[in-house]
mmCIF file of N, CA and C in Angstrom:
data_model
loop_
_atom_site.group_PDB
_atom_site.id
_atom_site.type_symbol
_atom_site.label_atom_id
_atom_site.label_comp_id
_atom_site.label_asym_id
_atom_site.label_seq_id
_atom_site.Cartn_x
_atom_site.Cartn_y
_atom_site.Cartn_z
ATOM 1 N N MET A 181 -57.778 23.744 -23.662
ATOM 2 C CA MET A 181 -56.778 23.288 -22.776
ATOM 3 C C MET A 181 -57.483 23.403 -21.167
ATOM 4 N N GLN A 182 -58.235 24.487 -21.019
ATOM 5 C CA GLN A 182 -58.874 24.850 -19.881
ATOM 6 C C GLN A 182 -59.845 23.737 -19.553
ATOM 7 N N GLN A 183 -60.449 23.211 -20.670
ATOM 8 C CA GLN A 183 -61.590 22.298 -20.566
ATOM 9 C C GLN A 183 -60.889 21.079 -20.183
ATOM 10 N N GLN A 184 -59.924 20.732 -20.618
ATOM 11 C CA GLN A 184 -59.169 19.448 -20.245
ATOM 12 C C GLN A 184 -58.670 19.470 -18.740
ATOM 13 N N GLN A 185 -58.158 20.601 -18.275
ATOM 14 C CA GLN A 185 -57.579 20.687 -17.000
ATOM 15 C C GLN A 185 -59.073 20.647 -15.928
ATOM 16 N N GLN A 186 -60.176 21.118 -16.367
ATOM 17 C CA GLN A 186 -61.291 21.026 -15.551
ATOM 18 C C GLN A 186 -61.896 19.445 -15.339
ATOM 19 N N GLN A 187 -61.814 18.729 -16.497
ATOM 20 C CA GLN A 187 -62.154 17.360 -16.432
ATOM 21 C C GLN A 187 -61.084 16.593 -15.751
ATOM 22 N N GLN A 188 -59.765 16.931 -15.649
ATOM 23 C CA GLN A 188 -58.767 16.282 -14.817
ATOM 24 C C GLN A 188 -59.182 16.531 -13.344
ATOM 25 N N GLN A 189 -59.531 17.676 -12.933
ATOM 26 C CA GLN A 189 -59.792 18.024 -11.530
ATOM 27 C C GLN A 189 -61.182 17.378 -11.239
ATOM 28 N N ARG A 190 -61.914 16.915 -11.974
ATOM 29 C CA ARG A 190 -63.156 16.384 -11.551
ATOM 30 C C ARG A 190 -62.861 14.881 -11.492
ATOM 31 N N THR A 191 -61.859 14.322 -11.705
ATOM 32 C CA THR A 191 -61.454 12.787 -11.681
ATOM 33 C C THR A 191 -60.467 12.624 -10.289
ATOM 34 N N VAL A 192 -60.620 11.335 -9.827
ATOM 35 C CA VAL A 192 -59.579 11.024 -8.720
ATOM 36 C C VAL A 192 -59.045 9.726 -9.262
ATOM 37 N N THR A 193 -57.842 9.395 -8.644
ATOM 38 C CA THR A 193 -57.217 8.011 -8.957
ATOM 39 C C THR A 193 -57.708 6.917 -8.031
ATOM 40 N N ASP A 194 -57.846 5.746 -8.850
ATOM 41 C CA ASP A 194 -58.232 4.529 -8.110
ATOM 42 C C ASP A 194 -56.911 4.200 -7.534
ATOM 43 N N PRO A 195 -56.895 3.998 -6.133
ATOM 44 C CA PRO A 195 -55.666 3.719 -5.589
ATOM 45 C C PRO A 195 -55.109 2.243 -5.571
ATOM 46 N N VAL A 196 -55.821 1.311 -6.447
ATOM 47 C CA VAL A 196 -55.448 -0.114 -6.509
ATOM 48 C C VAL A 196 -54.736 -0.051 -8.050
ATOM 49 N N CYS A 197 -55.562 0.170 -9.021
ATOM 50 C CA CYS A 197 -55.123 0.105 -10.422
ATOM 51 C C CYS A 197 -54.568 1.446 -11.004
ATOM 52 N N GLY A 198 -54.771 2.608 -10.253
ATOM 53 C CA GLY A 198 -54.161 3.895 -10.962
ATOM 54 C C GLY A 198 -54.967 4.435 -12.089
ATOM 55 N N LEU A 199 -56.173 3.930 -12.384
ATOM 56 C CA LEU A 199 -57.043 4.627 -13.449
ATOM 57 C C LEU A 199 -57.809 5.843 -12.790
ATOM 58 N N GLN A 200 -58.082 6.523 -13.656
ATOM 59 C CA GLN A 200 -58.771 7.960 -13.243
ATOM 60 C C GLN A 200 -60.427 7.469 -12.994
ATOM 61 N N VAL A 201 -61.110 7.941 -12.118
ATOM 62 C CA VAL A 201 -62.373 7.639 -11.885
ATOM 63 C C VAL A 201 -63.193 9.142 -11.443
ATOM 64 N N ASP A 202 -64.348 9.022 -12.153
ATOM 65 C CA ASP A 202 -65.208 10.331 -11.794
ATOM 66 C C ASP A 202 -65.936 9.940 -10.626
ATOM 67 N N PRO A 203 -65.554 10.807 -9.431
ATOM 68 C CA PRO A 203 -66.400 10.534 -8.084
ATOM 69 C C PRO A 203 -67.923 10.639 -8.205
ATOM 70 N N ARG A 204 -68.369 11.478 -9.216
ATOM 71 C CA ARG A 204 -69.950 11.554 -9.362
ATOM 72 C C ARG A 204 -70.371 10.398 -10.072
ATOM 73 N N GLU A 205 -69.695 9.514 -10.733
ATOM 74 C CA GLU A 205 -70.227 8.452 -11.430
ATOM 75 C C GLU A 205 -69.594 7.105 -10.893
ATOM 76 N N ALA A 206 -68.743 7.084 -9.855
ATOM 77 C CA ALA A 206 -68.226 5.857 -9.196
ATOM 78 C C ALA A 206 -69.281 5.101 -8.772
ATOM 79 N N ARG A 207 -69.214 3.953 -8.889
ATOM 80 C CA ARG A 207 -70.104 2.814 -8.283
ATOM 81 C C ARG A 207 -69.537 2.071 -7.058
ATOM 82 N N PHE A 208 -68.209 2.208 -6.916
ATOM 83 C CA PHE A 208 -67.684 1.538 -5.947
ATOM 84 C C PHE A 208 -66.758 2.435 -5.078
ATOM 85 N N THR A 209 -67.055 2.412 -3.724
ATOM 86 C CA THR A 209 -66.315 3.487 -2.798
ATOM 87 C C THR A 209 -66.108 2.818 -1.616
ATOM 88 N N SER A 210 -65.053 3.247 -0.805
ATOM 89 C CA SER A 210 -64.819 2.690 0.451
ATOM 90 C C SER A 210 -64.152 4.153 1.312
ATOM 91 N N THR A 211 -64.337 3.951 2.631
ATOM 92 C CA THR A 211 -63.709 5.104 3.464
ATOM 93 C C THR A 211 -62.662 4.457 4.174
ATOM 94 N N PHE A 212 -61.637 5.200 4.407
ATOM 95 C CA PHE A 212 -60.443 4.599 5.249
ATOM 96 C C PHE A 212 -59.835 6.082 5.855
ATOM 97 N N GLN A 213 -59.815 5.995 7.099
ATOM 98 C CA GLN A 213 -59.279 7.246 7.940
ATOM 99 C C GLN A 213 -59.739 8.446 7.500
ATOM 100 N N GLY A 214 -61.096 8.342 7.363
ATOM 101 C CA GLY A 214 -62.073 9.470 7.155
ATOM 102 C C GLY A 214 -61.990 10.093 5.725
ATOM 103 N N LYS A 215 -61.358 9.367 4.807
ATOM 104 C CA LYS A 215 -61.419 9.747 3.352
ATOM 105 C C LYS A 215 -62.030 8.835 2.580
ATOM 106 N N THR A 216 -62.765 9.170 1.525
ATOM 107 C CA THR A 216 -63.468 8.384 0.645
ATOM 108 C C THR A 216 -62.439 8.105 -0.352
ATOM 109 N N TYR A 217 -62.504 6.745 -0.941
ATOM 110 C CA TYR A 217 -61.575 6.406 -2.052
ATOM 111 C C TYR A 217 -62.747 5.751 -3.051
ATOM 112 N N TYR A 218 -62.419 5.948 -4.338
ATOM 113 C CA TYR A 218 -63.202 5.654 -5.401
ATOM 114 C C TYR A 218 -62.588 4.645 -6.285
ATOM 115 N N PHE A 219 -63.257 3.691 -6.805
ATOM 116 C CA PHE A 219 -62.720 2.600 -7.558
ATOM 117 C C PHE A 219 -63.437 2.214 -8.950
ATOM 118 N N THR A 220 -62.658 1.801 -9.803
ATOM 119 C CA THR A 220 -63.242 1.492 -11.188
ATOM 120 C C THR A 220 -64.016 0.284 -11.197
ATOM 121 N N ASP A 221 -63.924 -0.666 -10.427
ATOM 122 C CA ASP A 221 -64.468 -1.940 -10.445
ATOM 123 C C ASP A 221 -64.462 -2.683 -8.981
ATOM 124 N N PRO A 222 -65.238 -3.568 -8.938
ATOM 125 C CA PRO A 222 -65.493 -4.371 -7.547
ATOM 126 C C PRO A 222 -64.227 -5.057 -7.144
ATOM 127 N N ASP A 223 -63.260 -5.387 -8.087
ATOM 128 C CA ASP A 223 -62.172 -6.126 -7.781
ATOM 129 C C ASP A 223 -61.198 -5.155 -6.936
ATOM 130 N N CYS A 224 -61.126 -3.922 -7.476
ATOM 131 C CA CYS A 224 -60.138 -3.031 -6.925
ATOM 132 C C CYS A 224 -60.579 -2.665 -5.545
ATOM 133 N N LYS A 225 -61.837 -2.440 -5.330
ATOM 134 C CA LYS A 225 -62.547 -2.016 -4.133
ATOM 135 C C LYS A 225 -62.321 -3.179 -3.076
ATOM 136 N N ARG A 226 -62.284 -4.744 -3.542
ATOM 137 C CA ARG A 226 -62.255 -5.754 -2.755
ATOM 138 C C ARG A 226 -60.779 -5.703 -2.065
ATOM 139 N N MET A 227 -59.848 -5.579 -3.150
ATOM 140 C CA MET A 227 -58.381 -5.594 -2.855
ATOM 141 C C MET A 227 -57.996 -4.455 -1.828
ATOM 142 N N PHE A 228 -58.709 -3.228 -1.963
ATOM 143 C CA PHE A 228 -58.485 -2.028 -1.031
ATOM 144 C C PHE A 228 -58.920 -2.521 0.233
ATOM 145 N N ASP A 229 -60.146 -3.134 0.448
ATOM 146 C CA ASP A 229 -60.937 -3.311 1.603
ATOM 147 C C ASP A 229 -60.103 -4.417 2.424
ATOM 148 N N GLU A 230 -59.342 -5.334 1.676
ATOM 149 C CA GLU A 230 -58.737 -6.443 2.441
ATOM 150 C C GLU A 230 -57.373 -5.798 3.149
ATOM 151 N N ASP A 231 -56.950 -4.606 2.565
ATOM 152 C CA ASP A 231 -55.688 -4.211 3.104
ATOM 153 C C ASP A 231 -55.477 -2.656 2.701
ATOM 154 N N PRO A 232 -56.296 -1.791 3.338
ATOM 155 C CA PRO A 232 -56.241 -0.402 2.641
ATOM 156 C C PRO A 232 -54.989 0.326 2.964
ATOM 157 N N ALA A 233 -54.194 0.094 4.000
ATOM 158 C CA ALA A 233 -52.993 0.814 4.208
ATOM 159 C C ALA A 233 -51.979 0.342 3.152
ATOM 160 N N ALA A 234 -52.121 -0.694 2.744
ATOM 161 C CA ALA A 234 -51.077 -1.155 1.558
ATOM 162 C C ALA A 234 -51.273 -0.051 0.312
ATOM 163 N N TYR A 235 -52.401 0.483 0.022
ATOM 164 C CA TYR A 235 -52.704 1.228 -1.001
ATOM 165 C C TYR A 235 -52.742 2.805 -0.836
ATOM 166 N N VAL A 236 -52.702 3.226 0.295
ATOM 167 C CA VAL A 236 -52.775 4.538 0.663
ATOM 168 C C VAL A 236 -51.310 5.002 1.454
ATOM 169 N N GLY A 237 -50.457 3.996 1.617
ATOM 170 C CA GLY A 237 -49.244 4.248 2.446
ATOM 171 C C GLY A 237 -49.498 4.902 3.680
ATOM 172 N N THR A 238 -49.304 6.111 3.856
ATOM 173 C CA THR A 238 -49.378 6.852 5.047
ATOM 174 C C THR A 238 -50.787 7.468 5.428
ATOM 175 N N GLY A 239 -51.679 7.339 4.228
ATOM 176 C CA GLY A 239 -53.074 7.568 4.415
ATOM 177 C C GLY A 239 -52.968 9.177 3.747
ATOM 178 N N SER A 240 -52.027 9.697 3.264
ATOM 179 C CA SER A 240 -52.118 11.225 2.577
ATOM 180 C C SER A 240 -52.054 11.165 1.210
ATOM 181 N N VAL A 241 -52.439 10.144 0.576
ATOM 182 C CA VAL A 241 -52.243 10.346 -0.967
ATOM 183 C C VAL A 241 -53.422 11.284 -1.616
ATOM 184 N N SER A 242 -53.136 12.141 -2.335
ATOM 185 C CA SER A 242 -54.004 13.347 -2.933
ATOM 186 C C SER A 242 -54.924 12.644 -3.732
ATOM 187 N N GLU A 243 -56.135 13.176 -3.856
ATOM 188 C CA GLU A 243 -57.154 12.728 -4.989
ATOM 189 C C GLU A 243 -56.439 13.197 -6.235
ATOM 190 N N GLY A 244 -56.514 12.424 -7.109
ATOM 191 C CA GLY A 244 -55.896 12.667 -8.553
ATOM 192 C C GLY A 244 -54.386 12.622 -8.840
ATOM 193 N N ALA A 245 -53.730 12.309 -7.752
ATOM 194 C CA ALA A 245 -52.191 12.456 -7.754
ATOM 195 C C ALA A 245 -51.782 11.300 -8.581
ATOM 196 N N GLY A 246 -52.357 9.969 -8.630
ATOM 197 C CA GLY A 246 -51.820 9.052 -9.424
ATOM 198 C C GLY A 246 -50.709 8.403 -8.818
ATOM 199 N N SER A 247 -50.456 8.563 -7.476
ATOM 200 C CA SER A 247 -49.328 7.937 -6.853
ATOM 201 C C SER A 247 -49.732 6.377 -6.438
ATOM 202 N N MET A 248 -48.744 5.677 -6.684
ATOM 203 C CA MET A 248 -48.817 4.273 -6.317
ATOM 204 C C MET A 248 -47.728 3.909 -5.363
ATOM 205 N N SER A 249 -47.241 4.535 -4.546
ATOM 206 C CA SER A 249 -45.942 4.473 -3.732
ATOM 207 C C SER A 249 -46.039 3.195 -2.845
ATOM 208 N N GLN A 250 -47.124 2.286 -2.693
ATOM 209 C CA GLN A 250 -47.036 1.262 -2.035
ATOM 210 C C GLN A 250 -46.113 0.118 -2.761
ATOM 211 N N GLN A 251 -45.962 0.175 -4.041
ATOM 212 C CA GLN A 251 -45.320 -0.758 -4.937
ATOM 213 C C GLN A 251 -43.965 -0.551 -4.503
ATOM 214 N N GLY A 252 -43.384 0.588 -4.303
ATOM 215 C CA GLY A 252 -41.955 0.762 -4.142
ATOM 216 C C GLY A 252 -41.632 0.505 -2.397
ATOM 217 N N SER A 253 -42.469 0.450 -1.728
ATOM 218 C CA SER A 253 -42.063 0.347 -0.279
ATOM 219 C C SER A 253 -42.594 -0.930 0.342
ATOM 220 N N GLN A 254 -43.035 -2.017 -0.486
ATOM 221 C CA GLN A 254 -43.384 -3.256 0.002
ATOM 222 C C GLN A 254 -42.246 -4.004 0.918
ATOM 223 N N GLY A 255 -41.256 -4.278 -0.033
ATOM 224 C CA GLY A 255 -40.210 -4.973 0.407
ATOM 225 C C GLY A 255 -39.200 -4.500 1.331
ATOM 226 N N SER A 256 -39.196 -3.083 1.422
ATOM 227 C CA SER A 256 -38.025 -2.287 1.937
ATOM 228 C C SER A 256 -37.785 -2.573 3.421
ATOM 229 N N SER A 257 -38.820 -2.842 4.125
ATOM 230 C CA SER A 257 -38.439 -3.083 5.654
ATOM 231 C C SER A 257 -38.024 -4.541 5.759
ATOM 232 N N ARG A 258 -38.015 -5.447 4.772
ATOM 233 C CA ARG A 258 -37.725 -6.920 4.958
ATOM 234 C C ARG A 258 -36.174 -7.032 4.670
ATOM 235 N N ALA A 259 -35.562 -6.024 4.008
ATOM 236 C CA ALA A 259 -34.291 -6.157 3.582
ATOM 237 C C ALA A 259 -33.305 -6.035 4.732
ATOM 238 N N ARG A 260 -33.879 -5.605 5.728
ATOM 239 C CA ARG A 260 -32.861 -5.478 6.982
ATOM 240 C C ARG A 260 -32.657 -6.556 7.811
#
Protein backbone atom coordinates (compact mmCIF):
# COMPACT_ATOMS: atom_id res chain seq x y z
CA MET A 1 0.00 0.00 0.00
CA GLN A 2 2.82 2.42 0.79
CA GLN A 3 4.31 1.73 -2.63
CA GLN A 4 0.97 2.57 -4.27
CA GLN A 5 0.77 5.86 -2.36
CA GLN A 6 4.30 6.76 -3.44
CA GLN A 7 3.36 6.04 -7.06
CA GLN A 8 0.29 8.28 -6.81
CA GLN A 9 2.40 11.09 -5.36
CA ARG A 10 4.68 10.90 -8.40
CA THR A 11 1.85 11.55 -10.83
CA VAL A 12 -0.15 14.65 -11.63
CA THR A 13 -3.47 15.07 -13.39
CA ASP A 14 -3.70 16.18 -17.01
CA PRO A 15 -6.07 19.16 -16.60
CA VAL A 16 -7.79 18.48 -19.94
CA CYS A 17 -8.57 14.75 -19.92
CA GLY A 18 -8.13 13.99 -16.21
CA LEU A 19 -5.67 11.11 -16.72
CA GLN A 20 -2.62 10.67 -14.51
CA VAL A 21 0.77 11.72 -15.92
CA ASP A 22 4.24 11.09 -14.53
CA PRO A 23 5.96 14.50 -14.80
CA ARG A 24 9.35 12.82 -15.18
CA GLU A 25 8.16 11.07 -18.34
CA ALA A 26 5.72 13.65 -19.74
CA ARG A 27 6.51 14.70 -23.30
CA PHE A 28 3.97 17.55 -23.38
CA THR A 29 4.02 20.49 -20.96
CA SER A 30 2.78 24.08 -20.75
CA THR A 31 3.28 26.81 -18.19
CA PHE A 32 0.42 29.03 -17.05
CA GLN A 33 0.54 31.57 -14.23
CA GLY A 34 3.96 30.30 -13.20
CA LYS A 35 2.89 26.66 -12.86
CA THR A 36 3.84 23.79 -15.16
CA TYR A 37 1.05 21.51 -16.39
CA TYR A 38 1.65 18.06 -17.86
CA PHE A 39 -0.33 16.37 -20.63
CA THR A 40 -0.86 12.84 -21.87
CA ASP A 41 -0.89 13.77 -25.56
CA PRO A 42 -0.47 16.71 -27.95
CA ASP A 43 -4.23 17.20 -28.35
CA CYS A 44 -4.66 17.85 -24.62
CA LYS A 45 -1.75 20.31 -24.70
CA ARG A 46 -3.20 22.11 -27.73
CA MET A 47 -6.63 22.44 -26.11
CA PHE A 48 -5.05 23.76 -22.91
CA ASP A 49 -2.86 26.25 -24.79
CA GLU A 50 -5.92 27.64 -26.62
CA ASP A 51 -7.70 28.53 -23.34
CA PRO A 52 -5.74 27.60 -20.20
CA ALA A 53 -8.07 29.45 -17.82
CA ALA A 54 -10.92 27.13 -18.84
CA TYR A 55 -8.98 24.14 -17.52
CA VAL A 56 -7.44 25.52 -14.35
CA GLY A 57 -10.37 27.65 -13.20
CA THR A 58 -8.83 30.06 -10.72
CA GLY A 59 -5.34 28.75 -11.37
CA SER A 60 -5.20 26.91 -8.05
CA VAL A 61 -5.74 23.31 -9.16
CA SER A 62 -3.47 21.05 -7.12
CA GLU A 63 -1.18 18.60 -8.81
CA GLY A 64 -2.70 15.16 -8.67
CA ALA A 65 -6.05 16.44 -7.47
CA GLY A 66 -8.02 15.15 -10.43
CA SER A 67 -10.33 18.15 -10.27
CA MET A 68 -12.07 19.14 -13.49
CA SER A 69 -14.14 22.01 -12.06
CA GLN A 70 -14.33 23.84 -15.39
CA GLN A 71 -17.07 21.46 -16.56
CA GLY A 72 -19.46 22.54 -13.85
CA SER A 73 -18.78 26.26 -14.14
CA GLN A 74 -18.88 26.84 -17.89
CA GLY A 75 -22.52 27.79 -18.31
CA SER A 76 -23.23 29.16 -14.84
CA SER A 77 -22.56 32.83 -15.63
CA ARG A 78 -24.81 32.76 -18.72
CA ALA A 79 -27.87 31.63 -16.78
CA ARG A 80 -28.46 35.14 -15.39
